[in-house]
Coordinates of N, CA, C and O in Angstrom, one line a residue:
M1 N 2.9 -13.4 21.3 CA 3.3 -13.4 19.9 C 3.5 -14.8 19.4 O 3.9 -15.7 20.1
N2 N 3.1 -15.1 18.1 CA 3.3 -16.4 17.5 C 4.7 -16.4 16.9 O 5.0 -15.5 16.0
I3 N 5.5 -17.3 17.2 CA 6.9 -17.4 16.7 C 7.1 -18.7 16.0 O 6.8 -19.8 16.5
C4 N 7.5 -18.6 14.7 CA 7.8 -19.7 13.9 C 9.2 -20.2 14.2 O 10.2 -19.4 14.2
I5 N 9.4 -21.5 14.4 CA 10.7 -22.1 14.5 C 11.0 -23.0 13.4 O 10.2 -23.9 13.0
F6 N 12.2 -22.8 12.8 CA 12.7 -23.7 11.8 C 13.9 -24.4 12.4 O 14.7 -23.8 13.1
G7 N 14.1 -25.7 12.1 CA 15.2 -26.4 12.6 C 15.3 -27.8 12.1 O 14.4 -28.3 11.5
A8 N 16.3 -28.5 12.5 CA 16.6 -29.9 12.1 C 15.4 -30.8 12.5 O 14.9 -30.7 13.6
S9 N 15.2 -31.8 11.7 CA 14.2 -32.8 12.0 C 14.8 -34.2 12.5 O 14.2 -35.1 12.8
G10 N 16.2 -34.2 12.4 CA 16.9 -35.5 12.7 C 16.9 -35.8 14.2 O 16.8 -34.9 15.1
S11 N 17.1 -37.1 14.5 CA 17.1 -37.6 15.8 C 18.5 -38.1 16.3 O 18.6 -38.8 17.3
S12 N 19.6 -37.8 15.5 CA 20.9 -38.4 15.9 C 21.9 -37.3 16.1 O 23.1 -37.5 15.8
L13 N 21.5 -36.1 16.5 CA 22.4 -35.0 16.7 C 23.1 -35.0 18.1 O 22.6 -35.8 19.0
E14 N 24.1 -34.2 18.3 CA 24.7 -34.1 19.7 C 23.6 -33.6 20.6 O 22.8 -32.7 20.3
P15 N 23.6 -34.1 21.9 CA 22.6 -33.7 22.8 C 22.4 -32.2 23.1 O 21.3 -31.7 23.3
V16 N 23.5 -31.4 23.0 CA 23.4 -30.0 23.2 C 22.4 -29.3 22.3 O 21.7 -28.4 22.7
Y17 N 22.2 -29.8 21.1 CA 21.3 -29.2 20.2 C 19.8 -29.3 20.7 O 19.0 -28.4 20.6
Y18 N 19.5 -30.5 21.1 CA 18.2 -30.8 21.6 C 17.9 -30.0 22.9 O 16.8 -29.5 23.1
E19 N 18.9 -30.0 23.8 CA 18.8 -29.3 25.1 C 18.5 -27.8 24.9 O 17.7 -27.2 25.5
Q20 N 19.3 -27.2 23.9 CA 19.1 -25.8 23.7 C 17.7 -25.5 23.0 O 17.1 -24.5 23.3
A21 N 17.3 -26.4 22.1 CA 16.0 -26.2 21.5 C 14.9 -26.3 22.5 O 13.9 -25.5 22.5
E22 N 15.0 -27.3 23.4 CA 13.9 -27.5 24.4 C 13.9 -26.3 25.4 O 12.9 -25.8 25.8
M23 N 15.1 -25.8 25.7 CA 15.2 -24.6 26.6 C 14.5 -23.4 25.9 O 13.8 -22.6 26.5
L24 N 14.7 -23.2 24.6 CA 14.1 -22.2 23.8 C 12.6 -22.3 23.9 O 11.9 -21.3 24.2
G25 N 12.1 -23.5 23.7 CA 10.6 -23.7 23.8 C 10.1 -23.3 25.2 O 9.0 -22.6 25.3
A26 N 10.8 -23.7 26.2 CA 10.3 -23.4 27.6 C 10.3 -21.9 27.8 O 9.4 -21.3 28.4
L27 N 11.4 -21.2 27.3 CA 11.4 -19.8 27.5 C 10.3 -19.1 26.7 O 9.8 -18.1 27.2
M28 N 10.0 -19.6 25.5 CA 8.9 -19.0 24.8 C 7.6 -19.0 25.5 O 6.9 -18.1 25.6
A29 N 7.3 -20.2 26.1 CA 6.1 -20.4 26.8 C 6.1 -19.5 28.1 O 5.1 -18.8 28.4
K30 N 7.2 -19.4 28.8 CA 7.3 -18.5 30.0 C 7.0 -17.0 29.6 O 6.5 -16.3 30.5
H31 N 7.4 -16.6 28.4 CA 7.2 -15.3 27.9 C 5.8 -15.1 27.3 O 5.5 -14.0 26.8
G32 N 5.0 -16.1 27.3 CA 3.6 -16.0 26.7 C 3.6 -16.2 25.2 O 2.5 -15.8 24.6
H33 N 4.6 -16.6 24.6 CA 4.6 -16.8 23.1 C 4.1 -18.1 22.7 O 4.2 -19.1 23.4
T34 N 3.5 -18.2 21.5 CA 3.0 -19.4 20.9 C 4.0 -19.9 19.9 O 4.5 -19.2 19.1
L35 N 4.2 -21.2 19.9 CA 5.1 -21.9 18.9 C 4.3 -22.2 17.7 O 3.2 -22.9 17.7
V36 N 4.8 -21.8 16.5 CA 4.3 -22.3 15.2 C 5.4 -23.1 14.6 O 6.6 -22.6 14.4
F37 N 5.2 -24.3 14.3 CA 6.3 -25.2 13.7 C 5.7 -26.2 12.8 O 4.5 -26.3 12.6
G38 N 6.6 -27.0 12.2 CA 6.3 -28.0 11.2 C 5.6 -29.2 11.7 O 5.3 -30.1 10.9
G39 N 5.3 -29.3 13.0 CA 4.4 -30.4 13.5 C 5.1 -31.7 13.8 O 4.5 -32.6 14.4
G40 N 6.4 -31.8 13.6 CA 7.1 -33.1 13.8 C 7.5 -33.3 15.3 O 7.7 -32.4 16.0
R41 N 7.5 -34.6 15.6 CA 7.8 -34.9 17.0 C 9.3 -35.1 17.3 O 9.8 -35.1 18.4
E42 N 10.1 -35.3 16.2 CA 11.5 -35.5 16.3 C 12.3 -34.2 16.1 O 11.8 -33.2 15.8
G43 N 13.6 -34.3 16.2 CA 14.5 -33.2 15.9 C 14.4 -32.0 16.8 O 13.8 -32.1 17.9
L44 N 15.0 -30.9 16.4 CA 15.0 -29.7 17.2 C 13.6 -29.1 17.3 O 13.3 -28.5 18.3
M45 N 12.8 -29.2 16.2 CA 11.5 -28.7 16.3 C 10.6 -29.4 17.4 O 9.9 -28.8 18.1
G46 N 10.8 -30.7 17.4 CA 10.1 -31.5 18.4 C 10.6 -31.2 19.8 O 9.8 -31.1 20.7
A47 N 11.9 -31.0 19.9 CA 12.4 -30.6 21.2 C 11.9 -29.3 21.7 O 11.5 -29.1 22.9
A48 N 11.8 -28.3 20.8 CA 11.2 -27.0 21.1 C 9.8 -27.2 21.5 O 9.3 -26.5 22.5
A49 N 9.0 -28.0 20.8 CA 7.6 -28.2 21.2 C 7.5 -28.9 22.6 O 6.6 -28.5 23.4
R50 N 8.4 -29.8 22.9 CA 8.3 -30.4 24.2 C 8.6 -29.3 25.3 O 8.0 -29.3 26.4
G51 N 9.5 -28.4 25.0 CA 9.8 -27.3 26.0 C 8.6 -26.4 26.2 O 8.3 -26.0 27.3
V52 N 7.9 -26.1 25.1 CA 6.7 -25.2 25.2 C 5.6 -26.0 26.0 O 5.0 -25.4 26.9
H53 N 5.4 -27.3 25.7 CA 4.4 -28.0 26.3 C 4.7 -28.2 27.8 O 3.8 -28.1 28.7
A54 N 5.9 -28.4 28.2 CA 6.3 -28.6 29.6 C 6.0 -27.3 30.4 O 5.7 -27.5 31.6
E55 N 5.9 -26.2 29.8 CA 5.6 -24.9 30.5 C 4.2 -24.5 30.3 O 3.8 -23.3 30.6
G56 N 3.4 -25.3 29.7 CA 2.0 -25.0 29.5 C 1.7 -24.0 28.4 O 0.6 -23.4 28.3
G57 N 2.6 -23.9 27.4 CA 2.4 -22.9 26.3 C 1.6 -23.5 25.2 O 1.2 -24.7 25.2
K58 N 1.3 -22.7 24.2 CA 0.4 -23.1 23.1 C 1.3 -23.4 21.9 O 2.3 -22.8 21.6
I59 N 0.8 -24.5 21.2 CA 1.6 -25.0 20.1 C 0.7 -25.2 18.9 O -0.4 -25.8 19.0
I60 N 1.1 -24.6 17.7 CA 0.4 -24.8 16.5 C 1.3 -25.5 15.5 O 2.4 -25.1 15.2
G61 N 0.9 -26.7 15.2 CA 1.7 -27.5 14.2 C 1.1 -27.4 12.8 O -0.2 -27.3 12.7
I62 N 1.9 -27.3 11.8 CA 1.5 -27.3 10.4 C 2.3 -28.3 9.6 O 3.5 -28.2 9.6
A63 N 1.6 -29.2 9.0 CA 2.3 -30.3 8.3 C 1.5 -30.7 7.1 O 0.3 -30.7 7.1
P64 N 2.2 -31.2 6.1 CA 1.5 -31.8 4.9 C 0.8 -33.1 5.3 O 1.3 -33.8 6.2
K65 N -0.3 -33.4 4.6 CA -1.1 -34.6 5.0 C -0.3 -35.9 4.9 O -0.5 -36.8 5.7
F66 N 0.7 -35.9 4.1 CA 1.5 -37.2 4.0 C 2.4 -37.4 5.2 O 3.0 -38.5 5.3
F67 N 2.5 -36.4 6.1 CA 3.2 -36.6 7.4 C 2.4 -37.3 8.4 O 2.8 -37.7 9.4
D68 N 1.1 -37.4 8.1 CA 0.1 -37.9 9.1 C 0.2 -39.5 9.2 O -0.7 -40.2 8.7
E69 N 1.3 -39.9 9.8 CA 1.5 -41.4 10.0 C 2.0 -41.6 11.4 O 2.6 -40.7 12.0
P70 N 1.8 -42.8 11.9 CA 2.2 -43.1 13.3 C 3.6 -42.7 13.6 O 4.5 -43.0 12.8
G71 N 3.9 -42.0 14.7 CA 5.2 -41.6 15.1 C 5.9 -40.5 14.5 O 7.0 -40.1 14.8
I72 N 5.2 -39.8 13.5 CA 5.8 -38.7 12.8 C 5.5 -37.3 13.5 O 6.3 -36.5 13.6
L73 N 4.2 -37.1 13.8 CA 3.8 -35.8 14.3 C 3.7 -35.7 15.8 O 3.5 -36.7 16.5
Y74 N 4.0 -34.5 16.3 CA 3.9 -34.2 17.7 C 2.5 -34.2 18.2 O 1.7 -33.4 17.7
E75 N 2.1 -35.0 19.1 CA 0.7 -35.3 19.5 C 0.2 -34.3 20.5 O -1.0 -34.2 20.7
E76 N 1.0 -33.4 21.0 CA 0.5 -32.5 22.1 C 0.2 -31.1 21.5 O 0.1 -30.1 22.3
C77 N 0.1 -30.9 20.2 CA -0.2 -29.6 19.6 C -1.6 -29.2 20.0 O -2.6 -30.0 20.1
N78 N -1.8 -27.9 20.3 CA -3.1 -27.4 20.6 C -3.9 -27.3 19.3 O -5.2 -27.4 19.4
E79 N -3.3 -27.1 18.2 CA -3.9 -27.1 16.9 C -3.0 -27.7 15.9 O -1.8 -27.4 15.9
M80 N -3.5 -28.6 15.0 CA -2.7 -29.2 14.0 C -3.4 -28.8 12.6 O -4.6 -29.2 12.5
I81 N -2.7 -28.2 11.7 CA -3.3 -27.8 10.4 C -2.6 -28.6 9.4 O -1.3 -28.7 9.3
F82 N -3.3 -29.3 8.5 CA -2.8 -30.1 7.5 C -2.8 -29.3 6.1 O -3.8 -28.7 5.8
T83 N -1.8 -29.5 5.3 CA -1.7 -28.9 4.0 C -1.5 -29.9 3.0 O -1.2 -31.1 3.3
D84 N -1.7 -29.5 1.7 CA -1.5 -30.5 0.6 C 0.0 -30.6 0.2 O 0.5 -31.7 -0.2
T85 N 0.8 -29.5 0.4 CA 2.1 -29.5 -0.1 C 3.1 -28.9 1.0 O 2.6 -28.2 1.9
M86 N 4.4 -29.1 0.8 CA 5.4 -28.5 1.7 C 5.4 -27.0 1.4 O 5.6 -26.2 2.4
R87 N 5.2 -26.6 0.2 CA 5.2 -25.2 -0.1 C 4.1 -24.4 0.6 O 4.2 -23.4 1.2
E88 N 2.9 -25.1 0.6 CA 1.7 -24.5 1.4 C 2.0 -24.5 2.9 O 1.6 -23.5 3.6
R89 N 2.6 -25.5 3.3 CA 3.0 -25.6 4.8 C 3.8 -24.4 5.2 O 3.6 -23.7 6.2
K90 N 4.9 -24.1 4.4 CA 5.8 -23.0 4.7 C 5.1 -21.7 4.7 O 5.3 -20.8 5.5
Q91 N 4.2 -21.5 3.7 CA 3.5 -20.3 3.6 C 2.6 -20.0 4.8 O 2.5 -18.9 5.4
L92 N 1.9 -21.1 5.3 CA 1.0 -21.0 6.4 C 1.8 -20.7 7.7 O 1.4 -20.0 8.6
M93 N 3.0 -21.3 7.8 CA 3.9 -21.1 8.9 C 4.2 -19.6 9.0 O 4.3 -19.0 10.1
E94 N 4.5 -19.0 7.8 CA 4.8 -17.6 7.8 C 3.6 -16.8 8.2 O 3.6 -15.8 9.0
E95 N 2.4 -17.1 7.6 CA 1.2 -16.3 7.8 C 0.7 -16.3 9.2 O 0.2 -15.4 9.7
K96 N 1.0 -17.4 9.9 CA 0.4 -17.6 11.3 C 1.4 -17.2 12.3 O 1.2 -17.4 13.5
S97 N 2.5 -16.5 11.9 CA 3.5 -16.1 12.9 C 3.9 -14.7 12.6 O 3.7 -14.1 11.6
E98 N 4.5 -14.0 13.7 CA 5.0 -12.7 13.6 C 6.5 -12.5 13.7 O 7.1 -11.5 13.5
A99 N 7.2 -13.6 14.0 CA 8.7 -13.6 14.1 C 9.2 -15.0 13.8 O 8.4 -16.0 13.8
T100 N 10.5 -15.1 13.4 CA 11.1 -16.4 13.1 C 12.4 -16.6 13.8 O 13.2 -15.7 13.9
I101 N 12.5 -17.8 14.4 CA 13.8 -18.2 15.0 C 14.3 -19.5 14.2 O 13.5 -20.4 14.0
V102 N 15.5 -19.4 13.9 CA 16.1 -20.5 13.1 C 17.1 -21.2 14.0 O 18.1 -20.6 14.5
L103 N 16.9 -22.5 14.2 CA 17.8 -23.4 15.0 C 18.7 -24.1 14.0 O 18.4 -24.1 12.8
P104 N 19.8 -24.7 14.4 CA 20.6 -25.5 13.5 C 19.8 -26.5 12.7 O 18.8 -27.1 13.2
G105 N 20.1 -26.7 11.5 CA 19.4 -27.6 10.6 C 20.1 -27.8 9.3 O 21.2 -27.3 9.1
G106 N 19.5 -28.6 8.5 CA 20.1 -29.0 7.2 C 19.6 -28.1 6.0 O 19.1 -27.0 6.2
I107 N 19.5 -28.7 4.8 CA 19.2 -27.9 3.7 C 17.8 -27.4 3.7 O 17.5 -26.3 3.2
G108 N 16.8 -28.1 4.3 CA 15.5 -27.6 4.5 C 15.4 -26.3 5.3 O 14.8 -25.3 5.0
T109 N 16.2 -26.3 6.4 CA 16.3 -25.2 7.3 C 17.0 -24.0 6.6 O 16.6 -22.9 6.7
Y110 N 18.0 -24.3 5.9 CA 18.7 -23.2 5.1 C 17.7 -22.6 4.1 O 17.7 -21.4 4.0
E111 N 17.0 -23.4 3.4 CA 16.1 -22.9 2.4 C 15.0 -22.0 3.1 O 14.7 -20.9 2.6
E112 N 14.5 -22.4 4.2 CA 13.5 -21.7 5.0 C 14.1 -20.3 5.4 O 13.4 -19.3 5.3
F113 N 15.3 -20.3 6.0 CA 15.9 -19.1 6.4 C 16.2 -18.2 5.2 O 15.8 -17.0 5.3
F114 N 16.7 -18.7 4.1 CA 17.0 -17.8 3.0 C 15.8 -17.2 2.3 O 15.8 -16.1 1.8
E115 N 14.7 -18.0 2.3 CA 13.5 -17.4 1.8 C 13.0 -16.3 2.7 O 12.6 -15.2 2.2
M116 N 13.0 -16.4 4.0 CA 12.6 -15.4 4.9 C 13.5 -14.1 4.8 O 13.0 -13.0 4.7
L117 N 14.8 -14.4 4.6 CA 15.8 -13.3 4.4 C 15.5 -12.5 3.1 O 15.5 -11.3 3.1
T118 N 15.2 -13.3 2.1 CA 14.9 -12.7 0.8 C 13.6 -11.9 0.9 O 13.6 -10.7 0.4
L119 N 12.6 -12.4 1.5 CA 11.3 -11.6 1.7 C 11.6 -10.4 2.4 O 11.0 -9.3 2.1
K120 N 12.4 -10.4 3.5 CA 12.7 -9.2 4.3 C 13.5 -8.2 3.4 O 13.2 -7.0 3.5
Q121 N 14.4 -8.7 2.7 CA 15.2 -7.8 1.8 C 14.3 -7.1 0.8 O 14.5 -5.9 0.5
L122 N 13.3 -7.8 0.3 CA 12.4 -7.2 -0.7 C 11.3 -6.4 0.0 O 10.4 -5.9 -0.7
G123 N 11.3 -6.3 1.3 CA 10.2 -5.5 2.0 C 8.9 -6.2 2.1 O 7.9 -5.6 2.3
R124 N 8.9 -7.5 1.9 CA 7.6 -8.3 1.9 C 7.3 -8.8 3.3 O 6.2 -9.2 3.6
T125 N 8.2 -8.7 4.2 CA 8.0 -9.0 5.6 C 8.9 -8.1 6.4 O 9.9 -7.6 5.9
D126 N 8.5 -7.8 7.7 CA 9.3 -7.0 8.5 C 9.5 -7.6 9.9 O 9.6 -6.9 10.9
R127 N 9.4 -8.9 9.9 CA 9.5 -9.6 11.2 C 11.0 -9.7 11.7 O 11.9 -9.6 10.9
A128 N 11.1 -10.0 12.9 CA 12.4 -10.4 13.5 C 12.8 -11.8 13.0 O 12.0 -12.7 12.9
I129 N 14.1 -11.9 12.5 CA 14.6 -13.2 12.1 C 15.9 -13.4 13.0 O 16.8 -12.6 12.9
V130 N 15.8 -14.4 13.8 CA 16.9 -14.7 14.7 C 17.4 -16.1 14.5 O 16.7 -17.0 14.5
I131 N 18.8 -16.2 14.4 CA 19.4 -17.5 14.2 C 20.1 -17.8 15.5 O 20.9 -17.0 16.1
V132 N 19.8 -19.0 16.1 CA 20.5 -19.4 17.3 C 21.7 -20.3 16.9 O 21.5 -21.4 16.3
N133 N 22.9 -19.8 17.2 CA 24.1 -20.3 16.7 C 24.6 -21.3 17.7 O 25.8 -21.3 18.2
T134 N 23.8 -22.3 18.1 CA 24.2 -23.3 19.1 C 25.5 -24.0 18.6 O 25.7 -24.5 17.5
N135 N 26.5 -24.1 19.6 CA 27.7 -24.8 19.3 C 28.5 -24.2 18.1 O 29.3 -24.9 17.5
G136 N 28.2 -22.9 17.8 CA 28.9 -22.3 16.7 C 28.5 -22.8 15.3 O 29.2 -22.6 14.3
Y137 N 27.4 -23.5 15.2 CA 27.0 -24.2 14.0 C 26.9 -23.2 12.8 O 27.3 -23.6 11.7
Y138 N 26.4 -22.0 13.0 CA 26.2 -21.1 11.9 C 27.3 -20.2 11.6 O 27.2 -19.3 10.8
G139 N 28.4 -20.4 12.3 CA 29.6 -19.5 12.0 C 30.0 -19.6 10.5 O 30.2 -18.5 9.9
P140 N 30.1 -20.8 9.9 CA 30.5 -20.8 8.5 C 29.5 -20.1 7.6 O 29.9 -19.4 6.6
M141 N 28.2 -20.2 7.9 CA 27.2 -19.5 7.1 C 27.3 -18.0 7.2 O 27.2 -17.3 6.2
R142 N 27.6 -17.5 8.4 CA 27.8 -16.1 8.6 C 29.0 -15.6 7.8 O 28.9 -14.6 7.1
K143 N 30.1 -16.4 7.7 CA 31.2 -16.0 6.9 C 30.9 -16.0 5.4 O 31.3 -15.1 4.7
L144 N 30.1 -16.9 5.0 CA 29.6 -17.0 3.6 C 28.8 -15.7 3.3 O 29.1 -15.1 2.2
L145 N 27.9 -15.3 4.2 CA 27.1 -14.1 3.9 C 28.0 -12.9 3.9 O 27.8 -12.0 3.1
E146 N 28.9 -12.8 4.8 CA 29.8 -11.7 4.9 C 30.7 -11.6 3.6 O 30.9 -10.5 3.0
A147 N 31.1 -12.8 3.1 CA 31.9 -12.8 1.8 C 31.0 -12.4 0.7 O 31.4 -11.7 -0.3
T148 N 29.7 -12.8 0.7 CA 28.8 -12.4 -0.4 C 28.6 -10.9 -0.4 O 28.6 -10.3 -1.5
A149 N 28.5 -10.3 0.8 CA 28.4 -8.8 0.8 C 29.7 -8.2 0.4 O 29.7 -7.2 -0.4
A150 N 30.8 -8.7 0.9 CA 32.1 -8.1 0.6 C 32.4 -8.1 -0.9 O 33.1 -7.2 -1.5
N151 N 31.9 -9.2 -1.6 CA 32.1 -9.3 -3.1 C 31.0 -8.6 -3.8 O 30.9 -8.8 -5.0
R152 N 30.1 -7.9 -3.1 CA 29.0 -7.1 -3.7 C 28.0 -7.9 -4.5 O 27.3 -7.4 -5.4
F153 N 27.8 -9.2 -4.0 CA 26.7 -10.0 -4.6 C 25.4 -9.7 -3.8 O 24.3 -10.1 -4.2
M154 N 25.5 -9.0 -2.7 CA 24.4 -8.5 -1.9 C 24.8 -7.2 -1.1 O 26.0 -7.0 -1.0
S155 N 23.9 -6.5 -0.7 CA 24.2 -5.3 0.0 C 24.7 -5.6 1.4 O 24.3 -6.6 2.0
E156 N 25.7 -4.8 2.0 CA 26.1 -5.0 3.3 C 24.9 -4.9 4.3 O 24.9 -5.5 5.4
S157 N 23.9 -4.1 3.9 CA 22.7 -3.9 4.7 C 22.0 -5.2 5.0 O 21.2 -5.3 6.0
C158 N 22.1 -6.2 4.1 CA 21.4 -7.5 4.3 C 21.9 -8.2 5.5 O 21.1 -8.9 6.2
L159 N 23.1 -7.9 5.9 CA 23.6 -8.5 7.2 C 22.9 -8.0 8.4 O 23.0 -8.6 9.5
E160 N 22.2 -6.9 8.3 CA 21.5 -6.3 9.4 C 20.0 -6.8 9.5 O 19.3 -6.4 10.4
L161 N 19.6 -7.6 8.5 CA 18.2 -8.0 8.4 C 17.9 -9.2 9.3 O 16.8 -9.6 9.5
Y162 N 18.9 -9.8 9.9 CA 18.8 -10.9 10.9 C 19.8 -10.7 12.0 O 20.7 -10.0 11.9
K163 N 19.5 -11.4 13.1 CA 20.5 -11.4 14.2 C 21.0 -12.9 14.4 O 20.2 -13.8 14.4
L164 N 22.2 -13.0 14.7 CA 22.9 -14.2 15.0 C 23.2 -14.2 16.5 O 24.0 -13.3 16.9
V165 N 22.7 -15.1 17.3 CA 22.9 -15.1 18.7 C 23.4 -16.5 19.1 O 23.2 -17.5 18.4
D166 N 23.9 -16.6 20.3 CA 24.5 -17.9 20.8 C 23.5 -18.7 21.7 O 23.7 -19.9 21.8
T167 N 22.6 -18.0 22.3 CA 21.7 -18.7 23.3 C 20.2 -18.5 23.1 O 19.8 -17.5 22.5
P168 N 19.4 -19.4 23.6 CA 18.0 -19.2 23.6 C 17.6 -17.9 24.3 O 16.7 -17.2 23.8
E169 N 18.2 -17.6 25.4 CA 17.9 -16.3 26.1 C 18.1 -15.1 25.2 O 17.3 -14.2 25.2
Q170 N 19.2 -15.1 24.5 CA 19.5 -14.0 23.6 C 18.5 -13.9 22.5 O 18.1 -12.8 22.0
A171 N 18.1 -15.1 22.0 CA 17.1 -15.1 20.9 C 15.8 -14.5 21.4 O 15.2 -13.6 20.7
L172 N 15.3 -14.8 22.6 CA 14.1 -14.3 23.1 C 14.2 -12.8 23.3 O 13.3 -12.0 23.1
D173 N 15.4 -12.4 23.8 CA 15.6 -10.9 24.0 C 15.5 -10.2 22.7 O 14.9 -9.1 22.7
C174 N 16.1 -10.7 21.6 CA 16.0 -10.1 20.3 C 14.5 -10.0 19.9 O 14.1 -8.9 19.4
I175 N 13.8 -11.0 20.1 CA 12.3 -11.1 19.7 C 11.5 -10.0 20.5 O 10.8 -9.3 19.9
N176 N 11.8 -10.1 21.8 CA 11.0 -9.2 22.7 C 11.3 -7.7 22.5 O 10.4 -6.9 22.8
N177 N 12.4 -7.4 22.0 CA 12.8 -6.0 21.9 C 12.9 -5.5 20.4 O 13.5 -4.5 20.1
Y178 N 12.4 -6.3 19.5 CA 12.6 -6.0 18.1 C 11.7 -4.8 17.7 O 10.5 -4.7 18.1
I179 N 12.3 -3.9 17.0 CA 11.6 -2.7 16.4 C 11.6 -2.9 14.9 O 12.7 -2.8 14.3
P180 N 10.4 -3.0 14.3 CA 10.4 -3.2 12.8 C 10.9 -1.9 12.1 O 10.8 -0.8 12.6
H181 N 11.5 -2.1 10.9 CA 11.9 -1.1 10.0 C 10.9 -1.1 8.9 O 10.8 -2.1 8.2
T182 N 10.2 0.0 8.6 CA 9.3 0.0 7.5 C 10.0 0.6 6.3 O 11.0 1.3 6.4
G183 N 9.5 0.2 5.1 CA 10.1 0.8 3.9 C 9.7 0.0 2.7 O 8.9 -1.0 2.8
S184 N 10.2 0.3 1.6 CA 9.9 -0.3 0.3 C 11.0 -1.3 -0.1 O 11.9 -1.6 0.7
I185 N 10.9 -1.7 -1.3 CA 12.0 -2.6 -1.8 C 13.3 -1.9 -1.8 O 14.4 -2.5 -1.8
R186 N 13.3 -0.6 -1.8 CA 14.6 0.2 -1.7 C 15.0 0.4 -0.3 O 16.0 1.1 0.0
R187 N 14.4 -0.3 0.7 CA 14.6 -0.1 2.1 C 16.0 -0.4 2.6 O 16.4 0.1 3.6
L188 N 16.8 -1.2 1.8 CA 18.1 -1.5 2.3 C 19.0 -0.3 2.5 O 19.8 -0.2 3.4
S189 N 18.8 0.8 1.7 CA 19.5 2.0 1.9 C 19.1 2.7 3.2 O 19.9 3.4 3.8
D190 N 17.9 2.4 3.7 CA 17.4 3.0 4.9 C 18.2 2.6 6.1 O 18.3 3.3 7.1
Y191 N 18.8 1.4 6.1 CA 19.6 0.9 7.2 C 20.9 1.6 7.4 O 21.5 1.6 8.5
N192 N 21.3 2.3 6.4 CA 22.6 3.1 6.5 C 22.4 4.5 6.8 O 23.3 5.3 6.9
K193 N 21.1 4.9 7.1 CA 20.9 6.4 7.3 C 20.8 6.6 8.8 O 20.5 5.7 9.6

């Protein structure tokens, strides 16, 4: 299965974040999954790519042309696809994958997660969406989403459209055992039946 990973691109995080991302990549390769990611050599995405590469797995990088400068892109990709825009990059990452794993990240990662969640809510995708809550990073976001549902700005069912897990092993378990729910834009009521 092709799995898209979103996550931080920064290189100054606590070591645990890189360690867990690299472990996730290694586990993906051991399970025969292909990594689809933004092509960068740094940050958690780069760490995941190193984990995949260390175990002989396949890596597909997708990056805008303006990233093609020395030291920016991960050089061990089996395939590197260049796009004109960031928007096109994200669309191709979605099209070339069947599942999404979200690692800790900043506003770009939030935006990528919320777009996937919105698409799933609207019935435009039925992929597994798994958030790896390394070091409790996504606890505040989970509380925000719970408050959003409690105040009826979204359906409680939206909280069932993704899984929040603590470890790379749990993330792969969710992906490997995911059963899609089919339905229309009104599908949210299906989760309560």
